[in-house]
N, CA and C atoms as an extended XYZ file, in Angstrom:
585
Properties=species:S:1:pos:R:3:atomname:S:1:resname:S:1:resid:I:1 pbc="F F F"
N         0.819       -1.214        0.036 N   MET     1
C        -0.060       -0.003        0.038 CA  MET     1
C         0.846        1.409        0.049 C   MET     1
N         1.975        1.357        0.779 N   GLU     2
C         2.837        2.465        0.884 CA  GLU     2
C         3.473        2.943       -0.572 C   GLU     2
N         3.759        1.723       -1.244 N   THR     3
C         4.466        1.990       -2.741 CA  THR     3
C         3.357        2.618       -3.741 C   THR     3
N         2.054        2.100       -3.506 N   ASN     4
C         1.125        2.833       -4.257 CA  ASN     4
C         0.876        4.344       -3.719 C   ASN     4
N         0.987        4.560       -2.547 N   GLU     5
C         0.538        5.979       -2.167 CA  GLU     5
C         1.857        6.885       -2.579 C   GLU     5
N         3.013        6.549       -2.341 N   LEU     6
C         4.232        7.107       -2.941 CA  LEU     6
C         4.191        7.358       -4.376 C   LEU     6
N         3.834        6.344       -5.113 N   GLU     7
C         3.596        6.612       -6.758 CA  GLU     7
C         2.581        7.664       -7.042 C   GLU     7
N         1.568        7.499       -6.053 N   GLN     8
C         0.476        8.871       -6.448 CA  GLN     8
C         1.020       10.119       -6.062 C   GLN     8
N         1.818       10.143       -5.052 N   LEU     9
C         2.305       11.364       -4.687 CA  LEU     9
C         3.085       11.716       -5.723 C   LEU     9
N         4.330       10.990       -6.347 N   ARG    10
C         5.040       11.388       -7.184 CA  ARG    10
C         4.149       11.867       -8.413 C   ARG    10
N         3.176       11.202       -8.676 N   SER    11
C         2.483       11.621      -10.062 CA  SER    11
C         1.914       12.969       -9.843 C   SER    11
N         1.562       13.212       -8.744 N   GLN    12
C         0.733       14.573       -8.279 CA  GLN    12
C         1.788       15.390       -8.371 C   GLN    12
N         2.953       15.203       -7.905 N   MET    13
C         4.044       16.143       -7.706 CA  MET    13
C         4.513       16.408       -9.130 C   MET    13
N         4.518       15.525      -10.085 N   THR    14
C         4.972       15.643      -11.659 CA  THR    14
C         3.901       16.600      -12.370 C   THR    14
N         2.442       16.318      -11.930 N   VAL    15
C         1.526       17.150      -12.458 CA  VAL    15
C         1.596       18.639      -11.727 C   VAL    15
N         1.702       18.609      -10.617 N   LEU    16
C         1.928       19.915      -10.175 CA  LEU    16
C         3.214       20.668      -10.626 C   LEU    16
N         4.174       20.293      -10.950 N   GLN    17
C         5.370       20.878      -11.415 CA  GLN    17
C         5.184       21.249      -12.908 C   GLN    17
N         4.344       20.351      -13.512 N   GLN    18
C         3.946       20.773      -15.200 CA  GLN    18
C         3.230       22.006      -15.019 C   GLN    18
N         2.128       21.934      -14.054 N   LYS    19
C         1.446       23.265      -13.919 CA  LYS    19
C         2.116       24.371      -13.605 C   LYS    19
N         3.133       24.355      -12.713 N   LEU    20
C         3.542       25.440      -12.149 CA  LEU    20
C         4.727       26.157      -13.542 C   LEU    20
N         5.227       25.100      -14.275 N   ASP    21
C         6.073       25.303      -15.458 CA  ASP    21
C         5.222       26.110      -16.457 C   ASP    21
N         3.907       25.674      -16.742 N   ARG    22
C         2.913       26.266      -17.706 CA  ARG    22
C         2.778       27.627      -17.222 C   ARG    22
N         2.275       27.795      -15.888 N   GLN    23
C         1.921       29.055      -15.096 CA  GLN    23
C         3.143       30.148      -15.475 C   GLN    23
N         4.512       29.709      -15.180 N   ARG    24
C         5.652       30.519      -15.349 CA  ARG    24
C         5.618       30.911      -16.929 C   ARG    24
N         5.619       30.097      -17.880 N   ILE    25
C         5.472       30.388      -19.286 CA  ILE    25
C         4.455       31.332      -19.510 C   ILE    25
N         3.347       31.325      -19.034 N   VAL    26
C         2.204       32.234      -19.164 CA  VAL    26
C         2.423       33.611      -18.778 C   VAL    26
N         3.023       33.655      -17.437 N   ASN    27
C         3.328       34.832      -16.656 CA  ASN    27
C         4.443       35.547      -17.698 C   ASN    27
N         5.356       34.890      -18.070 N   GLU    28
C         6.435       35.311      -18.989 CA  GLU    28
C         5.982       35.984      -20.373 C   GLU    28
N         5.145       35.242      -21.007 N   GLN    29
C         4.347       35.704      -22.295 CA  GLN    29
C         3.610       36.951      -21.850 C   GLN    29
N         2.910       37.079      -20.780 N   VAL    30
C         1.990       38.296      -20.500 CA  VAL    30
C         2.844       39.546      -20.244 C   VAL    30
N         3.991       39.150      -19.336 N   VAL    31
C         4.986       40.432      -19.276 CA  VAL    31
C         5.860       40.825      -20.573 C   VAL    31
N         6.133       39.696      -21.394 N   ARG    32
C         6.642       40.149      -22.790 CA  ARG    32
C         5.715       40.924      -23.476 C   ARG    32
N         4.416       40.476      -23.378 N   ARG    33
C         3.528       41.444      -24.229 CA  ARG    33
C         3.289       42.673      -23.725 C   ARG    33
N         3.312       42.949      -22.595 N   ALA    34
C         3.103       44.008      -21.720 CA  ALA    34
C         4.166       45.142      -22.228 C   ALA    34
N         5.344       44.572      -22.181 N   VAL    35
C         6.656       45.198      -22.466 CA  VAL    35
C         6.652       45.816      -24.023 C   VAL    35
N         5.967       44.790      -24.743 N   ASN    36
C         5.997       45.131      -26.104 CA  ASN    36
C         4.934       46.294      -26.508 C   ASN    36
N         3.775       46.303      -25.593 N   SER    37
C         2.939       47.197      -25.851 CA  SER    37
C         3.236       48.588      -25.374 C   SER    37
N         4.078       48.631      -24.244 N   LYS    38
C         4.603       49.653      -23.904 CA  LYS    38
C         5.749       50.486      -24.803 C   LYS    38
N         6.436       49.631      -25.675 N   MET    39
C         7.391       49.933      -26.508 CA  MET    39
C         6.749       50.537      -27.843 C   MET    39
N         5.581       50.196      -27.977 N   LEU    40
C         4.554       50.590      -29.085 CA  LEU    40
C         4.324       52.205      -28.895 C   LEU    40
N         4.095       52.378      -27.497 N   TRP    41
C         3.670       54.003      -27.268 CA  TRP    41
C         5.064       54.665      -27.694 C   TRP    41
N         6.151       54.242      -27.450 N   ILE    42
C         7.406       55.114      -27.651 CA  ILE    42
C         7.570       55.009      -29.142 C   ILE    42
N         7.321       53.883      -29.995 N   LYS    43
C         7.373       53.793      -31.433 CA  LYS    43
C         6.440       54.724      -32.040 C   LYS    43
N         5.030       55.077      -31.271 N   SER    44
C         4.120       55.797      -31.901 CA  SER    44
C         4.765       57.370      -31.868 C   SER    44
N         5.338       57.595      -30.749 N   MET    45
C         5.664       58.895      -30.592 CA  MET    45
C         6.814       59.288      -31.690 C   MET    45
N         7.633       58.441      -32.027 N   ILE    46
C         8.508       58.516      -33.112 CA  ILE    46
C         7.792       58.825      -34.558 C   ILE    46
N         6.889       58.070      -34.644 N   TRP    47
C         5.903       58.237      -35.734 CA  TRP    47
C         5.413       59.574      -36.021 C   TRP    47
N         4.512       59.982      -34.910 N   VAL    48
C         4.141       61.271      -34.983 CA  VAL    48
C         5.380       62.413      -35.251 C   VAL    48
N         6.311       62.152      -34.621 N   GLU    49
C         7.562       63.314      -34.975 CA  GLU    49
C         7.760       63.167      -36.459 C   GLU    49
N         7.832       62.181      -37.161 N   MET    50
C         8.086       61.878      -38.391 CA  MET    50
C         6.992       62.475      -39.375 C   MET    50
N         5.838       62.346      -38.813 N   ILE    51
C         4.643       62.861      -39.405 CA  ILE    51
C         4.314       64.326      -39.427 C   ILE    51
N         4.959       64.959      -38.324 N   LEU    52
C         5.042       66.384      -38.064 CA  LEU    52
C         6.225       67.286      -38.603 C   LEU    52
N         7.301       66.289      -39.052 N   LEU    53
C         8.413       66.988      -39.597 CA  LEU    53
C         8.271       67.662      -40.822 C   LEU    53
N         7.332       67.480      -41.902 N   PRO    54
C         7.121       68.296      -42.914 CA  PRO    54
C         6.396       69.688      -42.646 C   PRO    54
N         5.570       69.344      -41.488 N   PHE    55
C         4.711       70.655      -41.058 CA  PHE    55
C         5.854       71.696      -40.455 C   PHE    55
N         6.612       71.121      -39.572 N   ILE    56
C         7.498       71.847      -38.892 CA  ILE    56
C         8.740       72.591      -40.050 C   ILE    56
N         8.980       71.898      -40.819 N   LEU    57
C         9.830       72.444      -41.966 CA  LEU    57
C         8.907       73.360      -42.755 C   LEU    57
N         7.771       73.214      -43.115 N   PHE    58
C         6.947       74.100      -43.498 CA  PHE    58
C         6.793       75.406      -42.905 C   PHE    58
N         6.552       75.312      -41.521 N   LEU    59
C         6.640       76.667      -40.787 CA  LEU    59
C         7.956       77.333      -40.586 C   LEU    59
N         8.965       76.605      -40.659 N   ILE    60
C        10.289       77.388      -40.682 CA  ILE    60
C        10.458       77.883      -42.034 C   ILE    60
N        10.107       77.280      -42.965 N   GLY    61
C        10.312       78.154      -44.424 CA  GLY    61
C         9.328       79.224      -44.421 C   GLY    61
N         8.185       79.148      -43.756 N   LEU    62
C         6.927       80.305      -43.826 CA  LEU    62
C         7.836       81.355      -43.173 C   LEU    62
N         8.083       81.047      -42.012 N   PHE    63
C         8.591       82.129      -41.117 CA  PHE    63
C         9.909       82.769      -41.729 C   PHE    63
N        10.698       82.065      -42.415 N   TYR    64
C        11.849       82.588      -43.296 CA  TYR    64
C        11.284       83.486      -44.389 C   TYR    64
N        10.283       83.083      -45.298 N   THR    65
C         9.788       83.740      -46.421 CA  THR    65
C         9.158       85.048      -46.057 C   THR    65
N         8.564       84.903      -44.826 N   LYS    66
C         7.634       86.312      -44.244 CA  LYS    66
C         8.549       87.226      -43.606 C   LYS    66
N        10.037       86.729      -43.619 N   ASN    67
C        11.000       87.855      -43.020 CA  ASN    67
C        10.895       87.644      -41.571 C   ASN    67
N        10.243       86.579      -40.781 N   TYR    68
C        10.212       86.608      -39.511 CA  TYR    68
C        11.423       86.116      -38.793 C   TYR    68
N        12.278       85.380      -39.653 N   ILE    69
C        13.523       84.960      -38.918 CA  ILE    69
C        14.484       84.968      -40.239 C   ILE    69
N        15.699       84.929      -39.887 N   PRO    70
C        16.910       85.053      -40.902 CA  PRO    70
C        17.054       83.567      -41.564 C   PRO    70
N        17.693       83.429      -42.505 N   MET    71
C        18.002       82.267      -43.289 CA  MET    71
C        18.886       81.335      -42.350 C   MET    71
N        19.851       81.977      -41.604 N   GLY    72
C        20.567       81.031      -40.821 CA  GLY    72
C        19.789       80.355      -39.748 C   GLY    72
N        19.017       81.146      -39.173 N   TRP    73
C        17.915       80.421      -38.130 CA  TRP    73
C        17.204       79.281      -38.936 C   TRP    73
N        16.718       79.544      -39.884 N   ALA    74
C        15.847       78.674      -40.723 CA  ALA    74
C        16.631       77.299      -40.892 C   ALA    74
N        17.893       77.318      -41.389 N   ILE    75
C        18.752       76.309      -41.678 CA  ILE    75
C        19.105       75.458      -40.158 C   ILE    75
N        19.478       76.334      -39.347 N   TYR    76
C        19.986       75.729      -38.126 CA  TYR    76
C        18.817       75.224      -37.554 C   TYR    76
N        17.425       75.477      -37.323 N   LEU    77
C        16.269       74.857      -36.809 CA  LEU    77
C        16.024       73.577      -37.774 C   LEU    77
N        15.944       73.632      -38.829 N   ALA    78
C        15.631       72.610      -39.867 CA  ALA    78
C        16.662       71.542      -39.587 C   ALA    78
N        17.871       71.731      -39.530 N   VAL    79
C        18.910       70.791      -39.242 CA  VAL    79
C        18.610       70.139      -37.978 C   VAL    79
N        18.453       70.982      -36.872 N   ILE    80
C        18.267       70.329      -35.234 CA  ILE    80
C        16.945       69.259      -35.632 C   ILE    80
N        15.993       69.994      -36.021 N   ALA    81
C        14.751       69.117      -36.119 CA  ALA    81
C        14.893       67.734      -36.903 C   ALA    81
N        15.517       67.744      -38.031 N   ILE    82
C        15.838       66.521      -38.949 CA  ILE    82
C        16.665       65.611      -38.001 C   ILE    82
N        17.713       66.120      -37.498 N   ALA    83
C        18.816       65.318      -36.856 CA  ALA    83
C        18.012       64.548      -35.589 C   ALA    83
N        17.342       65.484      -34.718 N   ASP    84
C        16.452       65.169      -33.565 CA  ASP    84
C        15.791       63.957      -33.929 C   ASP    84
N        14.965       63.900      -34.983 N   ILE    85
C        13.802       62.839      -35.209 CA  ILE    85
C        14.561       61.647      -35.741 C   ILE    85
N        15.891       61.805      -36.634 N   LEU    86
C        16.584       60.759      -36.900 CA  LEU    86
C        17.222       59.889      -35.817 C   LEU    86
N        17.695       60.859      -34.717 N   PHE    87
C        18.328       60.190      -33.721 CA  PHE    87
C        17.413       59.329      -32.715 C   PHE    87
N        16.101       60.179      -32.705 N   ASP    88
C        15.203       59.236      -31.924 CA  ASP    88
C        14.630       58.180      -32.509 C   ASP    88
N        14.514       58.145      -33.883 N   TYR    89
C        14.316       56.795      -34.573 CA  TYR    89
C        15.406       55.683      -34.280 C   TYR    89
N        16.505       56.242      -34.451 N   ARG    90
C        17.713       55.415      -34.175 CA  ARG    90
C        17.719       54.627      -32.751 C   ARG    90
N        17.473       55.485      -31.858 N   ILE    91
C        17.677       55.299      -30.530 CA  ILE    91
C        16.665       54.231      -30.025 C   ILE    91
N        15.420       54.570      -30.495 N   ASN    92
C        14.135       53.657      -30.116 CA  ASN    92
C        13.881       52.636      -31.185 C   ASN    92
N        14.725       52.422      -32.080 N   GLN    93
C        14.435       51.166      -32.817 CA  GLN    93
C        14.567       49.842      -32.414 C   GLN    93
N        13.500       48.912      -32.014 N   VAL    94
C        13.773       47.554      -31.509 CA  VAL    94
C        12.571       46.883      -32.198 C   VAL    94
N        13.110       45.743      -32.696 N   GLY    95
C        11.841       45.015      -33.265 CA  GLY    95
C        10.994       44.108      -32.370 C   GLY    95
N         9.857       44.081      -32.766 N   LYS    96
C         9.023       43.174      -31.865 CA  LYS    96
C         9.456       41.896      -31.601 C   LYS    96
N        10.118       41.122      -32.274 N   PRO    97
C        10.658       39.682      -31.948 CA  PRO    97
C        11.794       39.941      -30.874 C   PRO    97
N        12.530       40.891      -30.702 N   ASP    98
C        13.342       41.253      -29.576 CA  ASP    98
C        12.693       41.237      -28.343 C   ASP    98
N        11.509       41.742      -28.179 N   PHE    99
C        10.661       41.876      -27.078 CA  PHE    99
C         9.897       40.587      -26.555 C   PHE    99
N         9.386       39.731      -27.734 N   ILE   100
C         8.660       38.686      -27.616 CA  ILE   100
C         9.504       37.572      -27.344 C   ILE   100
N        10.713       37.377      -28.168 N   GLN   101
C        11.299       36.017      -28.023 CA  GLN   101
C        12.605       36.287      -27.288 C   GLN   101
N        13.423       37.602      -27.426 N   GLY   102
C        14.616       37.707      -26.960 CA  GLY   102
C        14.814       37.284      -25.330 C   GLY   102
N        16.126       37.144      -25.166 N   ASN   103
C        16.816       36.859      -23.686 CA  ASN   103
C        16.269       37.953      -22.993 C   ASN   103
N        15.799       37.697      -21.798 N   GLN   104
C        15.297       38.837      -20.770 CA  GLN   104
C        16.421       39.669      -20.615 C   GLN   104
N        17.664       39.357      -20.254 N   LYS   105
C        18.895       39.973      -19.760 CA  LYS   105
C        19.140       40.897      -20.970 C   LYS   105
N        19.025       40.474      -22.234 N   GLU   106
C        19.588       41.260      -23.459 CA  GLU   106
C        18.581       42.370      -23.567 C   GLU   106
N        17.197       41.887      -23.454 N   VAL   107
C        16.292       42.935      -23.417 CA  VAL   107
C        16.376       44.102      -22.492 C   VAL   107
N        16.632       43.729      -21.312 N   CYS   108
C        17.095       44.689      -20.194 CA  CYS   108
C        18.090       45.507      -20.418 C   CYS   108
N        19.266       44.989      -21.183 N   GLU   109
C        20.437       45.758      -21.518 CA  GLU   109
C        19.978       46.731      -22.483 C   GLU   109
N        19.261       46.248      -23.486 N   ARG   110
C        18.979       47.235      -24.456 CA  ARG   110
C        18.017       48.410      -24.077 C   ARG   110
N        17.208       48.156      -23.073 N   LEU   111
C        16.392       48.955      -22.652 CA  LEU   111
C        17.300       50.189      -22.015 C   LEU   111
N        18.236       49.578      -21.392 N   LEU   112
C        19.147       50.520      -20.392 CA  LEU   112
C        19.955       51.482      -21.633 C   LEU   112
N        20.366       50.841      -22.598 N   GLN   113
C        21.125       51.412      -23.577 CA  GLN   113
C        20.275       52.824      -24.108 C   GLN   113
N        18.911       52.376      -24.411 N   MET   114
C        18.205       53.303      -24.894 CA  MET   114
C        18.108       54.457      -23.797 C   MET   114
N        17.911       54.185      -22.749 N   LYS   115
C        17.730       55.225      -21.608 CA  LYS   115
C        19.115       56.053      -21.563 C   LYS   115
N        20.272       55.383      -21.851 N   ARG   116
C        21.394       56.191      -21.676 CA  ARG   116
C        21.493       57.203      -22.855 C   ARG   116
N        21.209       56.366      -24.115 N   ALA   117
C        21.343       57.260      -25.332 CA  ALA   117
C        20.345       58.523      -25.498 C   ALA   117
N        19.354       58.254      -24.821 N   ARG   118
C        18.120       59.469      -24.784 CA  ARG   118
C        18.975       60.539      -23.937 C   ARG   118
N        19.363       60.167      -22.969 N   MET   119
C        20.097       61.137      -22.044 CA  MET   119
C        21.286       62.064      -22.710 C   MET   119
N        21.912       61.154      -23.502 N   ARG   120
C        22.950       61.723      -24.365 CA  ARG   120
C        22.668       62.858      -25.409 C   ARG   120
N        21.454       62.219      -26.085 N   GLN   121
C        20.793       63.122      -26.839 CA  GLN   121
C        20.482       64.409      -26.236 C   GLN   121
N        19.846       64.484      -25.248 N   VAL   122
C        19.448       65.466      -24.592 CA  VAL   122
C        20.852       66.443      -24.103 C   VAL   122
N        21.626       65.859      -23.775 N   MET   123
C        22.866       66.516      -23.349 CA  MET   123
C        23.480       67.233      -24.579 C   MET   123
N        23.267       66.672      -25.594 N   VAL   124
C        23.851       67.407      -26.883 CA  VAL   124
C        22.846       68.500      -27.546 C   VAL   124
N        21.643       68.312      -27.540 N   GLU   125
C        20.533       69.176      -27.667 CA  GLU   125
C        20.358       70.321      -26.885 C   GLU   125
N        20.870       70.278      -25.838 N   ILE   126
C        20.348       71.384      -24.854 CA  ILE   126
C        21.554       72.527      -25.223 C   ILE   126
N        22.935       72.141      -25.388 N   PRO   127
C        23.658       73.264      -25.879 CA  PRO   127
C        23.422       73.747      -27.081 C   PRO   127
N        23.015       72.819      -28.058 N   LEU   128
C        22.576       73.515      -29.335 CA  LEU   128
C        21.286       74.496      -29.268 C   LEU   128
N        20.386       74.255      -28.508 N   LEU   129
C        19.322       75.154      -28.182 CA  LEU   129
C        19.579       76.205      -27.628 C   LEU   129
N        20.525       76.058      -26.849 N   THR   130
C        20.981       77.245      -26.011 CA  THR   130
C        21.776       78.415      -26.958 C   THR   130
N        22.551       77.673      -27.798 N   VAL   131
C        23.166       78.642      -29.107 CA  VAL   131
C        22.046       79.279      -29.624 C   VAL   131
N        21.144       78.606      -29.986 N   TRP   132
C        19.874       79.254      -30.677 CA  TRP   132
C        19.158       80.389      -29.847 C   TRP   132
N        18.940       80.082      -28.621 N   LEU   133
C        18.463       81.133      -27.973 CA  LEU   133
C        19.300       82.438      -27.720 C   LEU   133
N        20.577       82.018      -27.512 N   VAL   134
C        21.332       83.359      -27.474 CA  VAL   134
C        21.373       84.042      -28.817 C   VAL   134
N        21.271       83.211      -29.760 N   TRP   135
C        21.004       84.092      -31.207 CA  TRP   135
C        19.806       84.825      -31.320 C   TRP   135
N        18.813       84.253      -30.810 N   LEU   136
C        17.274       84.781      -30.817 CA  LEU   136
C        17.349       86.125      -29.938 C   LEU   136
N        18.022       86.307      -28.881 N   VAL   137
C        18.307       87.241      -28.029 CA  VAL   137
C        19.107       88.458      -28.687 C   VAL   137
N        20.286       88.083      -29.568 N   PHE   138
C        20.840       88.941      -30.258 CA  PHE   138
C        20.167       89.714      -31.611 C   PHE   138
N        19.249       88.773      -32.032 N   TYR   139
C        18.509       89.082      -33.213 CA  TYR   139
C        17.574       90.068      -32.807 C   TYR   139
N        16.767       89.735      -31.584 N   VAL   140
C        15.762       90.591      -31.243 CA  VAL   140
C        16.401       92.097      -30.719 C   VAL   140
N        17.493       92.081      -29.943 N   ILE   141
C        18.207       93.451      -29.652 CA  ILE   141
C        18.712       94.104      -30.850 C   ILE   141
N        19.150       93.324      -31.783 N   GLU   142
C        19.488       94.059      -33.167 CA  GLU   142
C        18.429       94.549      -33.746 C   GLU   142
N        17.365       93.878      -34.121 N   GLY   143
C        16.122       94.078      -34.837 CA  GLY   143
C        15.319       95.182      -34.033 C   GLY   143
N        15.270       95.336      -32.973 N   SER   144
C        14.351       96.261      -32.155 CA  SER   144
C        15.217       97.771      -32.289 C   SER   144
N        16.470       97.659      -32.436 N   SER   145
C        17.096       98.926      -32.689 CA  SER   145
C        17.044       99.642      -33.858 C   SER   145
N        16.447       99.246      -34.982 N   HIS   146
C        16.067       99.550      -36.422 CA  HIS   146
C        15.003      100.426      -36.170 C   HIS   146
N        14.809      101.661      -36.902 N   SER   147
C        13.835      102.355      -36.889 CA  SER   147
C        12.662      101.782      -37.617 C   SER   147
N        12.936      100.725      -38.578 N   SER   148
C        11.849      100.190      -39.403 CA  SER   148
C        11.313       99.149      -38.925 C   SER   148
N        11.144       98.968      -37.523 N   VAL   149
C        10.742       97.530      -37.016 CA  VAL   149
C         9.115       97.611      -37.401 C   VAL   149
N         8.727       96.640      -37.549 N   THR   150
C         7.313       96.223      -38.287 CA  THR   150
C         6.891       95.469      -37.238 C   THR   150
N         5.043       95.621      -37.059 N   PRO   151
C         4.598       94.675      -36.248 CA  PRO   151
C         4.879       93.209      -36.623 C   PRO   151
N         5.091       93.025      -37.798 N   SER   152
C         5.536       91.306      -38.176 CA  SER   152
C         6.793       90.825      -37.582 C   SER   152
N         7.520       91.732      -37.445 N   PHE   153
C         8.863       91.497      -36.405 CA  PHE   153
C         8.517       91.124      -35.075 C   PHE   153
N         7.796       91.700      -34.343 N   TRP   154
C         7.357       91.233      -33.069 CA  TRP   154
C         6.386       90.080      -33.045 C   TRP   154
N         5.719       90.239      -34.122 N   LEU   155
C         4.832       88.640      -34.351 CA  LEU   155
C         5.579       87.556      -34.442 C   LEU   155
N         6.715       87.814      -35.107 N   GLY   156
C         7.651       86.810      -35.381 CA  GLY   156
C         8.417       86.258      -34.195 C   GLY   156
N         8.703       87.372      -33.469 N   ILE   157
C         9.392       86.842      -32.004 CA  ILE   157
C         8.310       86.297      -31.059 C   ILE   157
N         7.211       87.005      -30.973 N   ALA   158
C         6.317       86.271      -29.963 CA  ALA   158
C         5.852       84.778      -30.357 C   ALA   158
N         6.070       84.472      -31.713 N   GLY   159
C         5.661       83.316      -32.093 CA  GLY   159
C         6.905       82.290      -31.839 C   GLY   159
N         8.168       82.774      -31.892 N   CYS   160
C         9.377       82.014      -31.490 CA  CYS   160
C         9.179       81.757      -29.958 C   CYS   160
N         8.980       82.630      -29.383 N   ILE   161
C         8.761       82.584      -27.714 CA  ILE   161
C         7.787       81.560      -27.535 C   ILE   161
N         6.598       81.824      -27.964 N   TRP   162
C         5.536       80.691      -27.728 CA  TRP   162
C         6.053       79.171      -27.961 C   TRP   162
N         6.617       79.289      -29.375 N   GLY   163
C         7.142       77.957      -29.620 CA  GLY   163
C         8.083       77.319      -28.923 C   GLY   163
N         8.917       78.156      -28.328 N   ILE   164
C         9.923       77.697      -27.427 CA  ILE   164
C         9.221       77.118      -26.276 C   ILE   164
N         8.399       77.931      -25.505 N   ILE   165
C         7.699       77.513      -24.370 CA  ILE   165
C         6.800       76.250      -24.567 C   ILE   165
N         6.181       76.221      -25.594 N   VAL   166
C         5.241       74.866      -25.768 CA  VAL   166
C         6.173       73.723      -26.142 C   VAL   166
N         7.118       73.758      -27.050 N   GLY   167
C         7.950       72.882      -27.328 CA  GLY   167
C         8.799       72.457      -26.181 C   GLY   167
N         9.329       73.306      -25.350 N   ALA   168
C         9.917       72.679      -24.167 CA  ALA   168
C         9.127       72.148      -23.288 C   ALA   168
N         7.973       72.480      -22.968 N   VAL   169
C         7.191       71.738      -21.959 CA  VAL   169
C         6.868       70.360      -22.625 C   VAL   169
N         6.408       70.287      -23.739 N   PHE   170
C         6.115       69.108      -24.704 CA  PHE   170
C         7.240       68.273      -24.403 C   PHE   170
N         8.549       68.684      -24.946 N   ALA   171
C         9.652       67.667      -25.165 CA  ALA   171
C        10.106       67.069      -23.761 C   ALA   171
N         9.913       67.879      -22.680 N   VAL   172
C        10.371       67.539      -21.356 CA  VAL   172
C         9.509       66.425      -21.094 C   VAL   172
N         8.191       66.657      -21.204 N   ALA   173
C         6.969       65.666      -20.863 CA  ALA   173
C         7.276       64.363      -21.576 C   ALA   173
N         7.438       64.337      -22.791 N   VAL   174
C         7.771       63.039      -23.778 CA  VAL   174
C         8.843       62.464      -23.168 C   VAL   174
N        10.085       63.251      -23.056 N   PHE   175
C        11.339       62.661      -22.441 CA  PHE   175
C        10.908       61.649      -21.048 C   PHE   175
N        10.530       62.425      -20.204 N   ARG   176
C        10.212       61.870      -18.888 CA  ARG   176
C         9.359       60.603      -19.204 C   ARG   176
N         8.441       60.636      -19.787 N   LYS   177
C         7.385       59.791      -20.007 CA  LYS   177
C         8.041       58.432      -20.744 C   LYS   177
N         9.000       58.624      -21.581 N   MET   178
C         9.870       57.668      -22.399 CA  MET   178
C        10.553       56.976      -21.410 C   MET   178
N        11.405       57.530      -20.501 N   GLN   179
C        12.368       57.207      -19.482 CA  GLN   179
C        11.462       56.464      -18.422 C   GLN   179
N        10.287       56.876      -17.915 N   ARG   180
C         9.531       56.275      -16.919 CA  ARG   180
C         9.127       54.725      -17.538 C   ARG   180
N         8.797       54.749      -18.992 N   THR   181
C         8.219       53.565      -19.520 CA  THR   181
C         9.368       52.634      -19.602 C   THR   181
N        10.557       53.113      -19.873 N   ASN   182
C        11.710       52.290      -20.055 CA  ASN   182
C        12.012       51.657      -18.614 C   ASN   182
N        12.066       52.334      -17.590 N   ASP   183
C        12.101       52.051      -16.046 CA  ASP   183
C        11.065       50.843      -15.735 C   ASP   183
N         9.687       51.175      -16.186 N   GLU   184
C         8.801       50.128      -15.851 CA  GLU   184
C         9.065       48.883      -16.685 C   GLU   184
N         9.457       49.084      -18.008 N   MET   185
C         9.653       47.633      -18.630 CA  MET   185
C        10.803       46.886      -18.013 C   MET   185
N        12.035       47.682      -17.630 N   ILE   186
C        13.035       46.992      -17.079 CA  ILE   186
C        12.691       46.387      -15.778 C   ILE   186
N        11.907       46.914      -14.975 N   ARG   187
C        11.401       46.522      -13.604 CA  ARG   187
C        10.337       45.169      -13.698 C   ARG   187
N         9.750       45.316      -14.796 N   GLN   188
C         8.804       44.116      -15.045 CA  GLN   188
C         9.822       42.690      -15.601 C   GLN   188
N        10.650       43.197      -16.569 N   LEU   189
C        11.709       42.143      -16.949 CA  LEU   189
C        12.360       41.460      -15.676 C   LEU   189
N        12.806       42.317      -14.979 N   ARG   190
C        13.890       41.917      -13.762 CA  ARG   190
C        12.873       40.905      -12.898 C   ARG   190
N        11.609       41.375      -12.536 N   GLU   191
C        10.691       40.720      -11.662 CA  GLU   191
C        10.521       39.355      -12.211 C   GLU   191
N        10.511       39.242      -13.638 N   LEU   192
C        10.127       38.075      -14.101 CA  LEU   192
C        11.457       37.236      -14.151 C   LEU   192
N        12.638       37.771      -14.180 N   GLN   193
C        13.878       36.916      -14.036 CA  GLN   193
C        14.089       36.667      -12.639 C   GLN   193
N        13.461       37.231      -11.530 N   GLU   194
C        13.639       36.662      -10.200 CA  GLU   194
C        12.901       35.573       -9.755 C   GLU   194
N        11.535       35.375      -10.654 N   GLU   195
C        10.901       34.135      -10.463 CA  GLU   195
C        11.279       32.888      -10.687 C   GLU   195
């Protein structure tokens, strides 16, 4: 009788172990899908930037043709806008198979690299935009000293200031959300590794 009970216990342990293995696989798949869906948010922001780029370039060209901004500004802003979007695309480019099928440790490392690369990008962009702001101040001082200052000059300056404020607030919000999203994805993957 004892061997029969022992065999039953073994078979029940085997069934329990199989159920636990299946549950772990299901949990891993759920976390991987959640990580992938969060990455889709970041990718969608990059696509929004790419879709808005022609509009941004059109506005820069319009401001130049209306004599609101000098040609140097127009070129400088266009180059920065294009470079920013290209770097965003390059930094955040990760294929779906990497998140669904990739090694968790490698995926975590890739997410950490993305965070660092975004931070480096910001550290490069801040000085470039600071140069542009200093250039704006000199342009306003020089332009306001002329006797032929028109209302369109002040309209252009007001548009630039408004664009700077709105753009800065939006950029900081998106940057922080992207970094938080990466942190959350890394946390979920690490929790899964600990199981």
